[in-house]
GROMACS .gro file of C-alpha atoms in nm:
model
  427
    1UNK     CA    1  -1.546  -3.190  10.242
    2UNK     CA    2  -1.337  -3.358  10.516
    3UNK     CA    3  -1.218  -3.715  10.481
    4UNK     CA    4  -1.422  -3.825  10.778
    5UNK     CA    5  -1.686  -3.680  11.010
    6UNK     CA    6  -1.597  -3.407  11.258
    7UNK     CA    7  -1.437  -3.539  11.576
    8UNK     CA    8  -1.486  -3.406  11.926
    9UNK     CA    9  -1.115  -3.320  11.962
   10UNK     CA   10  -0.843  -3.276  11.701
   11UNK     CA   11  -0.473  -3.251  11.826
   12UNK     CA   12  -0.214  -3.112  11.596
   13UNK     CA   13   0.121  -3.245  11.720
   14UNK     CA   14   0.268  -3.560  11.858
   15UNK     CA   15   0.494  -3.462  12.145
   16UNK     CA   16   0.461  -3.451  12.529
   17UNK     CA   17   0.210  -3.165  12.529
   18UNK     CA   18  -0.013  -3.341  12.278
   19UNK     CA   19  -0.017  -3.671  12.470
   20UNK     CA   20  -0.073  -3.494  12.802
   21UNK     CA   21  -0.362  -3.301  12.650
   22UNK     CA   22  -0.509  -3.634  12.539
   23UNK     CA   23  -0.485  -3.761  12.902
   24UNK     CA   24  -0.639  -3.439  13.024
   25UNK     CA   25  -0.935  -3.477  12.785
   26UNK     CA   26  -0.985  -3.829  12.914
   27UNK     CA   27  -0.981  -3.705  13.272
   28UNK     CA   28  -1.297  -3.516  13.195
   29UNK     CA   29  -1.450  -3.678  12.891
   30UNK     CA   30  -1.401  -4.059  12.877
   31UNK     CA   31  -1.587  -4.113  12.552
   32UNK     CA   32  -1.518  -3.817  12.310
   33UNK     CA   33  -1.346  -3.899  11.981
   34UNK     CA   34  -0.989  -3.777  11.958
   35UNK     CA   35  -0.764  -3.766  11.654
   36UNK     CA   36  -0.395  -3.679  11.688
   37UNK     CA   37  -0.191  -3.574  11.380
   38UNK     CA   38   0.186  -3.602  11.400
   39UNK     CA   39   0.428  -3.516  11.116
   40UNK     CA   40   0.668  -3.791  11.232
   41UNK     CA   41   0.640  -4.156  11.138
   42UNK     CA   42   0.689  -4.263  11.499
   43UNK     CA   43   0.427  -4.264  11.788
   44UNK     CA   44   0.479  -3.972  12.036
   45UNK     CA   45   0.819  -4.004  12.209
   46UNK     CA   46   1.020  -3.826  12.479
   47UNK     CA   47   1.270  -3.565  12.359
   48UNK     CA   48   1.493  -3.505  12.673
   49UNK     CA   49   1.686  -3.843  12.627
   50UNK     CA   50   1.783  -3.744  12.271
   51UNK     CA   51   2.081  -3.547  12.401
   52UNK     CA   52   2.151  -3.771  12.694
   53UNK     CA   53   2.085  -4.145  12.738
   54UNK     CA   54   1.976  -4.214  12.378
   55UNK     CA   55   2.298  -4.072  12.236
   56UNK     CA   56   2.520  -4.266  12.474
   57UNK     CA   57   2.378  -4.616  12.400
   58UNK     CA   58   2.368  -4.701  12.031
   59UNK     CA   59   2.186  -5.020  12.101
   60UNK     CA   60   1.891  -4.840  12.256
   61UNK     CA   61   1.570  -4.899  12.055
   62UNK     CA   62   1.328  -4.625  11.970
   63UNK     CA   63   1.055  -4.794  12.169
   64UNK     CA   64   1.228  -4.698  12.492
   65UNK     CA   65   1.150  -4.332  12.410
   66UNK     CA   66   0.773  -4.381  12.354
   67UNK     CA   67   0.552  -4.178  12.586
   68UNK     CA   68   0.291  -4.456  12.575
   69UNK     CA   69   0.377  -4.823  12.559
   70UNK     CA   70   0.412  -4.969  12.211
   71UNK     CA   71   0.069  -5.044  12.068
   72UNK     CA   72  -0.115  -4.825  12.322
   73UNK     CA   73  -0.286  -4.609  12.063
   74UNK     CA   74  -0.419  -4.914  11.875
   75UNK     CA   75  -0.578  -5.040  12.192
   76UNK     CA   76  -0.773  -4.720  12.271
   77UNK     CA   77  -1.137  -4.670  12.184
   78UNK     CA   78  -1.230  -4.345  12.007
   79UNK     CA   79  -0.859  -4.242  11.980
   80UNK     CA   80  -0.688  -4.233  11.642
   81UNK     CA   81  -0.317  -4.158  11.592
   82UNK     CA   82  -0.237  -4.042  11.241
   83UNK     CA   83   0.145  -4.052  11.180
   84UNK     CA   84   0.326  -3.896  10.886
   85UNK     CA   85   0.051  -3.633  10.864
   86UNK     CA   86   0.205  -3.285  10.882
   87UNK     CA   87  -0.068  -3.034  10.946
   88UNK     CA   88  -0.039  -2.764  10.678
   89UNK     CA   89  -0.351  -2.546  10.685
   90UNK     CA   90  -0.593  -2.457  10.959
   91UNK     CA   91  -0.929  -2.316  10.868
   92UNK     CA   92  -1.066  -2.172  11.196
   93UNK     CA   93  -1.411  -2.099  11.052
   94UNK     CA   94  -1.470  -2.455  10.935
   95UNK     CA   95  -1.254  -2.604  11.223
   96UNK     CA   96  -1.069  -2.803  10.967
   97UNK     CA   97  -0.709  -2.902  10.922
   98UNK     CA   98  -0.555  -3.001  10.586
   99UNK     CA   99  -0.233  -3.206  10.590
  100UNK     CA  100   0.063  -3.197  10.351
  101UNK     CA  101  -0.071  -3.526  10.212
  102UNK     CA  102  -0.403  -3.365  10.118
  103UNK     CA  103  -0.607  -3.526  10.398
  104UNK     CA  104  -0.863  -3.322  10.587
  105UNK     CA  105  -0.979  -3.351  10.946
  106UNK     CA  106  -1.237  -3.160  11.150
  107UNK     CA  107  -1.279  -3.116  11.522
  108UNK     CA  108  -1.515  -2.939  11.749
  109UNK     CA  109  -1.212  -2.846  11.960
  110UNK     CA  110  -0.870  -2.813  11.812
  111UNK     CA  111  -0.532  -2.810  11.997
  112UNK     CA  112  -0.213  -2.671  11.843
  113UNK     CA  113   0.075  -2.859  12.011
  114UNK     CA  114   0.329  -2.831  11.730
  115UNK     CA  115   0.629  -2.765  11.952
  116UNK     CA  116   0.932  -2.611  11.791
  117UNK     CA  117   1.232  -2.671  11.574
  118UNK     CA  118   1.603  -2.629  11.634
  119UNK     CA  119   1.740  -2.293  11.536
  120UNK     CA  120   2.012  -2.296  11.274
  121UNK     CA  121   2.292  -2.052  11.211
  122UNK     CA  122   2.264  -1.803  10.929
  123UNK     CA  123   2.638  -1.791  10.855
  124UNK     CA  124   2.850  -1.903  10.561
  125UNK     CA  125   2.893  -2.280  10.550
  126UNK     CA  126   2.598  -2.358  10.777
  127UNK     CA  127   2.473  -2.595  10.503
  128UNK     CA  128   2.786  -2.806  10.479
  129UNK     CA  129   2.764  -3.182  10.544
  130UNK     CA  130   2.860  -3.257  10.902
  131UNK     CA  131   2.672  -2.962  11.050
  132UNK     CA  132   2.394  -3.099  11.270
  133UNK     CA  133   2.118  -3.000  11.505
  134UNK     CA  134   1.945  -3.237  11.748
  135UNK     CA  135   1.573  -3.212  11.776
  136UNK     CA  136   1.420  -3.544  11.672
  137UNK     CA  137   1.501  -3.912  11.706
  138UNK     CA  138   1.661  -3.932  11.364
  139UNK     CA  139   1.898  -3.645  11.451
  140UNK     CA  140   2.002  -3.824  11.769
  141UNK     CA  141   2.062  -4.149  11.587
  142UNK     CA  142   2.273  -3.975  11.325
  143UNK     CA  143   2.493  -3.815  11.588
  144UNK     CA  144   2.547  -4.131  11.788
  145UNK     CA  145   2.630  -4.328  11.470
  146UNK     CA  146   2.890  -4.060  11.373
  147UNK     CA  147   3.028  -4.046  11.728
  148UNK     CA  148   3.083  -4.423  11.725
  149UNK     CA  149   3.272  -4.397  11.395
  150UNK     CA  150   3.650  -4.462  11.416
  151UNK     CA  151   3.843  -4.151  11.307
  152UNK     CA  152   3.604  -3.892  11.445
  153UNK     CA  153   3.829  -3.669  11.646
  154UNK     CA  154   3.694  -3.327  11.741
  155UNK     CA  155   3.332  -3.225  11.774
  156UNK     CA  156   3.254  -2.854  11.804
  157UNK     CA  157   2.933  -2.778  11.991
  158UNK     CA  158   2.807  -2.423  11.922
  159UNK     CA  159   2.616  -2.302  12.221
  160UNK     CA  160   2.703  -2.370  12.588
  161UNK     CA  161   2.338  -2.394  12.704
  162UNK     CA  162   2.172  -2.715  12.821
  163UNK     CA  163   2.178  -2.876  12.479
  164UNK     CA  164   2.549  -2.820  12.428
  165UNK     CA  165   2.642  -2.919  12.782
  166UNK     CA  166   2.423  -3.233  12.765
  167UNK     CA  167   2.582  -3.340  12.436
  168UNK     CA  168   2.935  -3.278  12.561
  169UNK     CA  169   2.867  -3.497  12.858
  170UNK     CA  170   2.718  -3.764  12.639
  171UNK     CA  171   2.988  -3.761  12.373
  172UNK     CA  172   3.242  -3.833  12.645
  173UNK     CA  173   3.118  -4.190  12.624
  174UNK     CA  174   3.294  -4.206  12.285
  175UNK     CA  175   3.662  -4.147  12.206
  176UNK     CA  176   3.603  -3.790  12.076
  177UNK     CA  177   3.713  -3.446  12.181
  178UNK     CA  178   3.433  -3.190  12.258
  179UNK     CA  179   3.484  -2.817  12.232
  180UNK     CA  180   3.208  -2.588  12.337
  181UNK     CA  181   3.182  -2.248  12.167
  182UNK     CA  182   2.976  -1.980  12.338
  183UNK     CA  183   2.923  -1.612  12.249
  184UNK     CA  184   2.880  -1.509  12.610
  185UNK     CA  185   3.153  -1.521  12.862
  186UNK     CA  186   3.026  -1.806  13.080
  187UNK     CA  187   2.861  -2.148  13.029
  188UNK     CA  188   2.479  -2.174  13.048
  189UNK     CA  189   2.440  -1.794  13.064
  190UNK     CA  190   2.058  -1.802  13.092
  191UNK     CA  191   2.062  -2.025  13.402
  192UNK     CA  192   2.374  -2.023  13.605
  193UNK     CA  193   2.501  -1.737  13.825
  194UNK     CA  194   2.867  -1.661  13.759
  195UNK     CA  195   2.996  -1.852  14.059
  196UNK     CA  196   2.816  -2.174  13.964
  197UNK     CA  197   2.904  -2.125  13.592
  198UNK     CA  198   3.275  -2.116  13.675
  199UNK     CA  199   3.248  -2.429  13.884
  200UNK     CA  200   3.047  -2.619  13.615
  201UNK     CA  201   3.305  -2.522  13.356
  202UNK     CA  202   3.586  -2.655  13.569
  203UNK     CA  203   3.384  -2.975  13.630
  204UNK     CA  204   3.359  -3.028  13.255
  205UNK     CA  205   3.724  -2.942  13.190
  206UNK     CA  206   3.837  -3.202  13.444
  207UNK     CA  207   3.648  -3.452  13.220
  208UNK     CA  208   3.818  -3.354  12.899
  209UNK     CA  209   3.578  -3.094  12.764
  210UNK     CA  210   3.726  -2.762  12.651
  211UNK     CA  211   3.562  -2.423  12.598
  212UNK     CA  212   3.593  -2.118  12.375
  213UNK     CA  213   3.388  -1.855  12.563
  214UNK     CA  214   3.316  -1.502  12.443
  215UNK     CA  215   3.366  -1.623  12.085
  216UNK     CA  216   3.147  -1.523  11.787
  217UNK     CA  217   3.110  -1.783  11.510
  218UNK     CA  218   3.174  -1.609  11.181
  219UNK     CA  219   3.134  -1.905  10.953
  220UNK     CA  220   3.206  -2.271  10.879
  221UNK     CA  221   3.442  -2.400  10.617
  222UNK     CA  222   3.550  -2.722  10.451
  223UNK     CA  223   3.582  -2.912  10.128
  224UNK     CA  224   3.301  -3.166  10.088
  225UNK     CA  225   3.211  -3.130  10.459
  226UNK     CA  226   3.272  -2.910  10.757
  227UNK     CA  227   3.643  -2.904  10.856
  228UNK     CA  228   3.681  -2.583  11.060
  229UNK     CA  229   3.489  -2.327  11.250
  230UNK     CA  230   3.583  -1.965  11.188
  231UNK     CA  231   3.586  -1.769  11.507
  232UNK     CA  232   3.652  -1.406  11.579
  233UNK     CA  233   3.960  -1.524  11.764
  234UNK     CA  234   4.085  -1.760  11.497
  235UNK     CA  235   4.006  -2.100  11.337
  236UNK     CA  236   3.910  -2.418  11.515
  237UNK     CA  237   3.961  -2.747  11.327
  238UNK     CA  238   3.689  -3.006  11.363
  239UNK     CA  239   3.528  -3.323  11.217
  240UNK     CA  240   3.172  -3.242  11.313
  241UNK     CA  241   2.962  -2.939  11.428
  242UNK     CA  242   2.649  -2.959  11.638
  243UNK     CA  243   2.451  -2.640  11.671
  244UNK     CA  244   2.249  -2.592  11.995
  245UNK     CA  245   2.141  -2.228  12.002
  246UNK     CA  246   1.779  -2.265  12.097
  247UNK     CA  247   1.438  -2.344  11.946
  248UNK     CA  248   1.191  -2.156  11.729
  249UNK     CA  249   0.821  -2.228  11.786
  250UNK     CA  250   0.626  -2.393  11.507
  251UNK     CA  251   0.359  -2.123  11.498
  252UNK     CA  252   0.317  -2.089  11.122
  253UNK     CA  253  -0.005  -2.283  11.092
  254UNK     CA  254  -0.156  -2.054  11.357
  255UNK     CA  255  -0.029  -1.738  11.201
  256UNK     CA  256  -0.153  -1.828  10.851
  257UNK     CA  257  -0.494  -1.902  11.006
  258UNK     CA  258  -0.508  -1.547  11.151
  259UNK     CA  259  -0.456  -1.645  11.517
  260UNK     CA  260  -0.263  -1.406  11.736
  261UNK     CA  261   0.110  -1.505  11.750
  262UNK     CA  262   0.415  -1.340  11.908
  263UNK     CA  263   0.714  -1.576  11.935
  264UNK     CA  264   0.449  -1.839  11.998
  265UNK     CA  265   0.079  -1.884  11.977
  266UNK     CA  266  -0.099  -1.642  12.219
  267UNK     CA  267  -0.327  -1.810  12.464
  268UNK     CA  268  -0.533  -1.705  12.770
  269UNK     CA  269  -0.489  -1.867  13.118
  270UNK     CA  270  -0.705  -2.157  13.003
  271UNK     CA  271  -0.506  -2.229  12.690
  272UNK     CA  272  -0.750  -2.090  12.445
  273UNK     CA  273  -0.618  -1.886  12.144
  274UNK     CA  274  -0.766  -1.570  11.994
  275UNK     CA  275  -1.017  -1.799  11.816
  276UNK     CA  276  -1.284  -1.968  12.021
  277UNK     CA  277  -1.253  -2.345  12.061
  278UNK     CA  278  -0.892  -2.349  11.926
  279UNK     CA  279  -0.628  -2.405  12.196
  280UNK     CA  280  -0.247  -2.420  12.212
  281UNK     CA  281  -0.014  -2.585  12.466
  282UNK     CA  282   0.346  -2.671  12.537
  283UNK     CA  283   0.649  -2.520  12.371
  284UNK     CA  284   0.454  -2.333  12.108
  285UNK     CA  285   0.216  -2.152  12.347
  286UNK     CA  286   0.277  -1.802  12.492
  287UNK     CA  287   0.071  -1.780  12.805
  288UNK     CA  288   0.001  -1.544  13.097
  289UNK     CA  289   0.284  -1.601  13.354
  290UNK     CA  290   0.108  -1.679  13.688
  291UNK     CA  291   0.424  -1.604  13.889
  292UNK     CA  292   0.603  -1.306  13.730
  293UNK     CA  293   0.330  -1.141  13.527
  294UNK     CA  294   0.326  -1.063  13.157
  295UNK     CA  295   0.347  -1.347  12.903
  296UNK     CA  296   0.602  -1.612  12.856
  297UNK     CA  297   0.682  -1.921  12.662
  298UNK     CA  298   0.854  -2.223  12.817
  299UNK     CA  299   1.035  -2.495  12.622
  300UNK     CA  300   1.078  -2.773  12.874
  301UNK     CA  301   0.933  -3.110  12.932
  302UNK     CA  302   0.766  -3.056  13.269
  303UNK     CA  303   0.580  -2.752  13.139
  304UNK     CA  304   0.466  -2.945  12.831
  305UNK     CA  305   0.330  -3.218  13.055
  306UNK     CA  306   0.149  -2.991  13.299
  307UNK     CA  307   0.024  -2.728  13.055
  308UNK     CA  308  -0.081  -2.994  12.805
  309UNK     CA  309  -0.284  -3.182  13.055
  310UNK     CA  310  -0.457  -2.871  13.195
  311UNK     CA  311  -0.541  -2.742  12.849
  312UNK     CA  312  -0.679  -3.089  12.755
  313UNK     CA  313  -0.907  -3.079  13.059
  314UNK     CA  314  -1.018  -2.730  12.963
  315UNK     CA  315  -1.094  -2.838  12.609
  316UNK     CA  316  -1.325  -3.093  12.767
  317UNK     CA  317  -1.506  -2.827  12.968
  318UNK     CA  318  -1.315  -2.798  13.297
  319UNK     CA  319  -1.222  -2.427  13.294
  320UNK     CA  320  -0.918  -2.406  13.528
  321UNK     CA  321  -0.649  -2.136  13.482
  322UNK     CA  322  -0.283  -2.240  13.452
  323UNK     CA  323  -0.110  -2.155  13.778
  324UNK     CA  324   0.184  -2.393  13.772
  325UNK     CA  325   0.548  -2.277  13.804
  326UNK     CA  326   0.743  -2.530  13.600
  327UNK     CA  327   1.110  -2.628  13.637
  328UNK     CA  328   1.362  -2.787  13.407
  329UNK     CA  329   1.652  -3.014  13.475
  330UNK     CA  330   1.957  -3.159  13.315
  331UNK     CA  331   2.184  -3.452  13.388
  332UNK     CA  332   2.545  -3.362  13.324
  333UNK     CA  333   2.795  -3.643  13.382
  334UNK     CA  334   2.719  -3.723  13.752
  335UNK     CA  335   2.553  -3.389  13.821
  336UNK     CA  336   2.178  -3.329  13.850
  337UNK     CA  337   2.073  -2.969  13.791
  338UNK     CA  338   1.721  -2.829  13.842
  339UNK     CA  339   1.616  -2.477  13.773
  340UNK     CA  340   1.305  -2.292  13.878
  341UNK     CA  341   1.211  -1.927  13.804
  342UNK     CA  342   1.419  -1.677  13.600
  343UNK     CA  343   1.780  -1.687  13.719
  344UNK     CA  344   1.907  -1.449  13.457
  345UNK     CA  345   1.682  -1.168  13.586
  346UNK     CA  346   1.822  -1.191  13.940
  347UNK     CA  347   1.991  -0.888  14.087
  348UNK     CA  348   2.183  -1.080  14.348
  349UNK     CA  349   2.253  -1.446  14.436
  350UNK     CA  350   2.258  -1.626  14.768
  351UNK     CA  351   2.446  -1.955  14.770
  352UNK     CA  352   2.342  -2.236  14.994
  353UNK     CA  353   2.610  -2.503  15.022
  354UNK     CA  354   2.928  -2.544  14.817
  355UNK     CA  355   2.914  -2.700  14.469
  356UNK     CA  356   3.092  -3.030  14.457
  357UNK     CA  357   3.054  -3.077  14.826
  358UNK     CA  358   2.698  -3.198  14.869
  359UNK     CA  359   2.367  -3.037  14.773
  360UNK     CA  360   2.399  -2.673  14.659
  361UNK     CA  361   2.141  -2.416  14.570
  362UNK     CA  362   2.183  -2.069  14.417
  363UNK     CA  363   1.884  -1.847  14.507
  364UNK     CA  364   1.825  -1.554  14.277
  365UNK     CA  365   1.676  -1.235  14.435
  366UNK     CA  366   1.512  -0.949  14.251
  367UNK     CA  367   1.357  -0.642  14.411
  368UNK     CA  368   1.387  -0.810  14.752
  369UNK     CA  369   1.196  -1.123  14.657
  370UNK     CA  370   1.294  -1.472  14.551
  371UNK     CA  371   1.304  -1.489  14.172
  372UNK     CA  372   1.483  -1.814  14.102
  373UNK     CA  373   1.654  -2.121  14.240
  374UNK     CA  374   1.930  -2.326  14.072
  375UNK     CA  375   1.981  -2.660  14.239
  376UNK     CA  376   2.289  -2.883  14.206
  377UNK     CA  377   2.244  -3.235  14.339
  378UNK     CA  378   1.971  -3.100  14.562
  379UNK     CA  379   1.656  -3.278  14.432
  380UNK     CA  380   1.521  -3.319  14.783
  381UNK     CA  381   1.478  -2.940  14.811
  382UNK     CA  382   1.314  -2.891  14.468
  383UNK     CA  383   0.956  -2.867  14.583
  384UNK     CA  384   1.011  -2.628  14.875
  385UNK     CA  385   1.242  -2.416  14.659
  386UNK     CA  386   0.979  -2.406  14.389
  387UNK     CA  387   0.710  -2.311  14.642
  388UNK     CA  388   0.925  -2.029  14.780
  389UNK     CA  389   0.986  -1.891  14.431
  390UNK     CA  390   0.622  -1.940  14.325
  391UNK     CA  391   0.513  -1.734  14.631
  392UNK     CA  392   0.764  -1.456  14.547
  393UNK     CA  393   0.884  -1.481  14.899
  394UNK     CA  394   1.024  -1.172  15.078
  395UNK     CA  395   1.381  -1.273  15.087
  396UNK     CA  396   1.543  -0.987  15.265
  397UNK     CA  397   1.449  -1.114  15.611
  398UNK     CA  398   1.548  -1.472  15.553
  399UNK     CA  399   1.880  -1.434  15.360
  400UNK     CA  400   2.076  -1.598  15.636
  401UNK     CA  401   1.838  -1.890  15.662
  402UNK     CA  402   1.835  -1.939  15.288
  403UNK     CA  403   2.210  -1.962  15.291
  404UNK     CA  404   2.225  -2.205  15.592
  405UNK     CA  405   2.207  -2.572  15.477
  406UNK     CA  406   2.088  -2.661  15.830
  407UNK     CA  407   1.765  -2.454  15.783
  408UNK     CA  408   1.478  -2.663  15.639
  409UNK     CA  409   1.345  -2.498  15.321
  410UNK     CA  410   1.020  -2.682  15.374
  411UNK     CA  411   0.981  -2.510  15.707
  412UNK     CA  412   1.058  -2.175  15.552
  413UNK     CA  413   0.783  -2.226  15.296
  414UNK     CA  414   0.533  -2.317  15.564
  415UNK     CA  415   0.601  -2.002  15.780
  416UNK     CA  416   0.302  -1.778  15.850
  417UNK     CA  417   0.226  -1.554  15.559
  418UNK     CA  418   0.299  -1.818  15.296
  419UNK     CA  419   0.051  -1.797  15.010
  420UNK     CA  420  -0.213  -2.051  14.919
  421UNK     CA  421  -0.011  -2.135  14.616
  422UNK     CA  422   0.293  -2.220  14.841
  423UNK     CA  423   0.095  -2.460  15.048
  424UNK     CA  424  -0.047  -2.623  14.730
  425UNK     CA  425   0.305  -2.671  14.586
  426UNK     CA  426   0.412  -2.859  14.897
  427UNK     CA  427   0.113  -3.100  14.911
   0.00000   0.00000   0.00000
């Protein structure tokens, strides 16, 4: 028997998707009872600052990360936040969740918003002291405390994706040397076209960051703690290693319950899983891609916010499909990068502007249609660029205008023949 009566909504997880789902439920159902279970001891907090602002400022309190103001959950009627309650078992027939502490909760509608965990390296020495990942607030605080320690010389960052680049920029605030090691031959290989990648690398090198590209990590070594990284091209001495090679979805509770999973919990356009009345949202959900077809999983904050809110509204009875094309961003030193679509799948790139000399956008084209846009210091053009990609705009006839900084992207997106989704994106 459950510890308390069944609730209207039970949310497993305490991140952005979970809180956005709560807001979405309240958009439609102002009175239903909601219970949120989070494995962490903190109220739900933002994760993007963990590799940026929160690392750079050791005096920053945790409360600045909170998604809702401190005390917000205590003030809500019919909303209960249960911290330090890691959901362990989901019984889809009884609509019951059992936590690691042995507590049981029931819900008429259940949301899985368990997010993911940082991937580690399965190599010799990966368990040595001084080998870190950054996924939660404690990880970030550990890193900033070590970075502020006198005598810390070189930090090796494995992975030159957005986590590695963000941490390299953040660690520059301390008197440490950062070296980024990447198996591929360019920085941020999933996002940047080669021309932009070369420029970003140079931008970082001018600020004291060095790179070892095209290098495979064979192992880590040290006596009592990590002291060197063993690369295919030789050894690299270090005082600390931070691994940033991606995220694995926390899908185990769904898989064990018999729900369909495939590198994420499979959901329909409304966020419902293979079991009626059980939903999933955010980083852990694999959903039908409204723009490119097939199914995809997105690991970024804006998607967690938008997908979480829509799924919450659908749990409360709305019934709208997910049609949003999300974007992600990164702040790197003084640069602001935004990415929409799938840059890595592009067959050709059209560059608008010159990086380092004002706003710059790299448009990715595949099969004659816009497939991606990577923006550098071009936030004003984010929405029209997103609308053009969302519409899968025929790019062959507008290549010159895409490349011309004097041409308004908003006007291009409003040209006759633009889809309804394009107009909606620009509202």
